[in-house]
């Protein structure tokens, strides 16, 4: 049968959502051969615990659960619990994304209720430009929540938060969120094709 190898190499692309996006940003900042990175509603900060890689130590931004709100439905709204971004892009809790070798695409839901993804993406843009890097591509979707998944995945407006062990809202309006998932997928594919190449090698076994 045929195997289709879609990674051109030697560089690779990273795609992550939420905390997974922050892990991708960390990898892009500290590891070699990362040619392109897509952050879907990531924060770009060390959130709840200190991150250490070799001699680099990134302290947590921290949060305050007293800022939790309860929606009419009884589900928690945690969008305001994270601490303020004192110092903006100079905040010591920010991932040093200026060290990334390849470009970064930020996909943002403007109705994200996990954290303020649009603010974080703009802060990341400010940091990159302050370090002489080009302005990154930021694609923001109104009426769109935290979990921007592949097209036709059902929208997840709320679910159990593994750290809080309680149901929290993720935001988003059904129609707008669903349309955003379709467009975001196309944007991601286009981004990777541009920066990773589209050559395919086939091998017959």
Tab-separated table of C-alpha atoms in Angstrom:
chain	number	residue	atom	x	y	z
A	1	UNK	CA	0.000	0.000	0.000
A	2	UNK	CA	0.984	3.654	-0.183
A	3	UNK	CA	2.148	5.849	2.633
A	4	UNK	CA	1.907	9.592	2.101
A	5	UNK	CA	4.417	11.621	4.073
A	6	UNK	CA	3.054	15.145	4.350
A	7	UNK	CA	5.860	16.583	6.483
A	8	UNK	CA	8.402	18.222	4.233
A	9	UNK	CA	11.114	18.502	6.876
A	10	UNK	CA	13.483	19.167	8.405
A	11	UNK	CA	11.245	21.638	10.245
A	12	UNK	CA	7.865	20.744	11.681
A	13	UNK	CA	4.661	22.586	12.519
A	14	UNK	CA	2.904	22.720	15.875
A	15	UNK	CA	-0.810	23.120	16.528
A	16	UNK	CA	-2.360	23.428	19.974
A	17	UNK	CA	-5.444	24.729	21.716
A	18	UNK	CA	-5.706	26.301	25.187
A	19	UNK	CA	-2.951	24.898	27.449
A	20	UNK	CA	-1.813	22.781	24.499
A	21	UNK	CA	-1.228	26.010	22.573
A	22	UNK	CA	0.977	27.299	25.382
A	23	UNK	CA	2.979	24.069	25.298
A	24	UNK	CA	3.446	24.582	21.551
A	25	UNK	CA	4.610	28.160	22.141
A	26	UNK	CA	7.102	26.886	24.710
A	27	UNK	CA	8.408	24.271	22.290
A	28	UNK	CA	8.726	26.843	19.501
A	29	UNK	CA	10.616	29.170	21.851
A	30	UNK	CA	13.153	26.648	23.134
A	31	UNK	CA	13.495	23.885	20.533
A	32	UNK	CA	15.075	23.912	17.082
A	33	UNK	CA	13.469	23.044	13.743
A	34	UNK	CA	9.994	24.343	14.633
A	35	UNK	CA	9.070	26.037	11.368
A	36	UNK	CA	5.522	27.193	12.136
A	37	UNK	CA	3.229	27.322	15.170
A	38	UNK	CA	-0.536	27.761	15.494
A	39	UNK	CA	-1.922	28.890	18.850
A	40	UNK	CA	-5.692	28.483	19.240
A	41	UNK	CA	-6.828	30.517	22.229
A	42	UNK	CA	-3.519	30.091	24.022
A	43	UNK	CA	-2.346	32.590	26.599
A	44	UNK	CA	1.396	32.761	26.002
A	45	UNK	CA	1.955	32.831	29.766
A	46	UNK	CA	3.018	30.425	32.471
A	47	UNK	CA	-0.334	30.130	34.165
A	48	UNK	CA	-0.536	28.081	37.335
A	49	UNK	CA	2.995	26.844	38.004
A	50	UNK	CA	6.623	27.720	37.368
A	51	UNK	CA	8.055	26.517	34.070
A	52	UNK	CA	11.751	25.730	33.919
A	53	UNK	CA	13.799	24.787	30.869
A	54	UNK	CA	17.540	24.500	31.407
A	55	UNK	CA	18.553	27.883	32.884
A	56	UNK	CA	15.308	29.667	32.015
A	57	UNK	CA	12.695	29.976	34.729
A	58	UNK	CA	9.225	31.415	34.037
A	59	UNK	CA	7.158	32.197	37.168
A	60	UNK	CA	3.384	31.622	37.132
A	61	UNK	CA	1.036	34.487	36.400
A	62	UNK	CA	-1.307	33.201	39.087
A	63	UNK	CA	-5.031	33.589	39.655
A	64	UNK	CA	-7.615	34.458	42.289
A	65	UNK	CA	-10.698	32.248	42.520
A	66	UNK	CA	-12.535	34.995	44.403
A	67	UNK	CA	-13.039	36.636	41.006
A	68	UNK	CA	-15.102	33.672	39.812
A	69	UNK	CA	-18.638	34.551	38.751
A	70	UNK	CA	-21.678	32.295	38.675
A	71	UNK	CA	-23.910	32.446	35.595
A	72	UNK	CA	-27.707	32.271	35.768
A	73	UNK	CA	-27.467	28.587	34.888
A	74	UNK	CA	-25.209	27.960	37.892
A	75	UNK	CA	-22.167	27.300	35.704
A	76	UNK	CA	-18.981	29.117	36.686
A	77	UNK	CA	-17.516	31.950	34.616
A	78	UNK	CA	-13.737	32.071	35.215
A	79	UNK	CA	-12.715	34.616	32.585
A	80	UNK	CA	-11.582	37.145	35.203
A	81	UNK	CA	-9.700	34.911	37.652
A	82	UNK	CA	-6.236	35.316	36.151
A	83	UNK	CA	-4.015	38.045	37.537
A	84	UNK	CA	-3.527	41.252	35.580
A	85	UNK	CA	-0.791	41.454	32.972
A	86	UNK	CA	1.305	43.946	34.909
A	87	UNK	CA	3.977	45.284	32.584
A	88	UNK	CA	2.243	44.002	29.453
A	89	UNK	CA	4.614	42.107	27.164
A	90	UNK	CA	7.435	42.628	29.686
A	91	UNK	CA	5.643	40.554	32.316
A	92	UNK	CA	8.115	37.911	33.607
A	93	UNK	CA	5.438	35.216	33.364
A	94	UNK	CA	5.276	35.505	29.588
A	95	UNK	CA	6.736	32.795	27.373
A	96	UNK	CA	9.748	34.220	25.435
A	97	UNK	CA	8.111	33.721	22.054
A	98	UNK	CA	10.578	36.109	20.439
A	99	UNK	CA	13.002	33.170	20.461
A	100	UNK	CA	10.791	31.164	18.101
A	101	UNK	CA	12.486	30.501	14.763
A	102	UNK	CA	9.304	30.284	12.711
A	103	UNK	CA	6.141	32.369	12.360
A	104	UNK	CA	3.197	32.067	14.753
A	105	UNK	CA	-0.486	32.209	13.842
A	106	UNK	CA	-2.886	33.201	16.612
A	107	UNK	CA	-6.490	32.003	16.326
A	108	UNK	CA	-8.712	33.875	18.785
A	109	UNK	CA	-12.293	33.551	19.968
A	110	UNK	CA	-13.573	36.957	21.023
A	111	UNK	CA	-16.133	35.347	23.362
A	112	UNK	CA	-13.603	33.082	25.068
A	113	UNK	CA	-14.626	32.687	28.727
A	114	UNK	CA	-11.646	30.598	29.815
A	115	UNK	CA	-9.318	33.606	29.688
A	116	UNK	CA	-8.926	36.778	27.654
A	117	UNK	CA	-7.397	35.247	24.526
A	118	UNK	CA	-7.717	38.366	22.395
A	119	UNK	CA	-5.772	40.435	24.942
A	120	UNK	CA	-3.127	37.713	25.207
A	121	UNK	CA	-2.702	37.529	21.437
A	122	UNK	CA	-2.263	41.295	21.202
A	123	UNK	CA	0.256	41.205	24.057
A	124	UNK	CA	2.166	38.474	22.199
A	125	UNK	CA	2.159	40.640	19.081
A	126	UNK	CA	3.524	43.569	21.082
A	127	UNK	CA	6.318	41.393	22.477
A	128	UNK	CA	7.351	40.048	19.086
A	129	UNK	CA	7.452	43.513	17.548
A	130	UNK	CA	9.331	44.952	20.532
A	131	UNK	CA	12.051	42.362	19.875
A	132	UNK	CA	12.310	43.285	16.209
A	133	UNK	CA	10.150	40.474	14.875
A	134	UNK	CA	7.422	40.976	12.302
A	135	UNK	CA	3.822	41.505	13.325
A	136	UNK	CA	2.240	38.048	13.654
A	137	UNK	CA	-1.003	37.049	12.012
A	138	UNK	CA	-3.939	37.226	14.421
A	139	UNK	CA	-7.353	35.983	13.280
A	140	UNK	CA	-10.155	36.923	15.668
A	141	UNK	CA	-13.671	35.531	15.488
A	142	UNK	CA	-16.611	37.372	17.104
A	143	UNK	CA	-19.149	35.252	18.973
A	144	UNK	CA	-16.620	32.430	19.241
A	145	UNK	CA	-15.657	30.645	22.445
A	146	UNK	CA	-12.626	28.830	23.774
A	147	UNK	CA	-12.684	25.457	22.032
A	148	UNK	CA	-12.285	26.235	18.349
A	149	UNK	CA	-12.072	22.661	17.094
A	150	UNK	CA	-12.034	21.190	13.552
A	151	UNK	CA	-15.084	21.824	11.329
A	152	UNK	CA	-18.346	20.103	12.254
A	153	UNK	CA	-17.198	19.138	15.727
A	154	UNK	CA	-20.075	19.989	18.075
A	155	UNK	CA	-19.593	23.227	19.956
A	156	UNK	CA	-18.620	22.784	23.604
A	157	UNK	CA	-20.227	25.710	25.499
A	158	UNK	CA	-19.418	24.327	28.976
A	159	UNK	CA	-17.849	21.303	30.627
A	160	UNK	CA	-16.010	20.070	33.689
A	161	UNK	CA	-12.813	21.988	34.399
A	162	UNK	CA	-10.197	19.440	35.440
A	163	UNK	CA	-8.397	21.813	37.839
A	164	UNK	CA	-11.496	23.226	39.510
A	165	UNK	CA	-13.502	19.985	39.341
A	166	UNK	CA	-16.554	22.092	38.519
A	167	UNK	CA	-18.485	22.954	35.358
A	168	UNK	CA	-17.313	26.170	33.685
A	169	UNK	CA	-18.460	28.026	30.584
A	170	UNK	CA	-16.214	28.277	27.540
A	171	UNK	CA	-18.234	30.899	25.660
A	172	UNK	CA	-19.391	31.145	22.088
A	173	UNK	CA	-22.632	31.487	20.148
A	174	UNK	CA	-23.631	28.389	18.210
A	175	UNK	CA	-23.823	29.764	14.667
A	176	UNK	CA	-20.838	32.121	14.900
A	177	UNK	CA	-18.692	29.498	16.632
A	178	UNK	CA	-19.506	26.810	14.044
A	179	UNK	CA	-18.681	29.134	11.143
A	180	UNK	CA	-15.430	30.112	12.848
A	181	UNK	CA	-14.372	26.456	13.105
A	182	UNK	CA	-14.757	26.047	9.345
A	183	UNK	CA	-12.839	29.204	8.486
A	184	UNK	CA	-10.130	28.638	11.119
A	185	UNK	CA	-9.403	25.169	9.728
A	186	UNK	CA	-8.911	26.613	6.246
A	187	UNK	CA	-6.663	29.351	7.636
A	188	UNK	CA	-4.559	26.812	9.532
A	189	UNK	CA	-4.098	24.588	6.491
A	190	UNK	CA	-3.121	27.605	4.375
A	191	UNK	CA	-0.636	28.752	7.034
A	192	UNK	CA	1.050	25.360	7.244
A	193	UNK	CA	1.162	24.970	3.468
A	194	UNK	CA	2.882	28.326	3.185
A	195	UNK	CA	5.500	27.694	5.855
A	196	UNK	CA	5.965	23.916	5.698
A	197	UNK	CA	5.536	23.290	1.976
A	198	UNK	CA	3.161	20.900	0.196
A	199	UNK	CA	5.544	18.352	-1.277
A	200	UNK	CA	4.496	14.754	-0.793
A	201	UNK	CA	6.711	11.725	-0.969
A	202	UNK	CA	5.269	8.313	-1.554
A	203	UNK	CA	6.738	4.990	-0.593
A	204	UNK	CA	5.438	1.634	-1.799
A	205	UNK	CA	5.634	-1.242	0.676
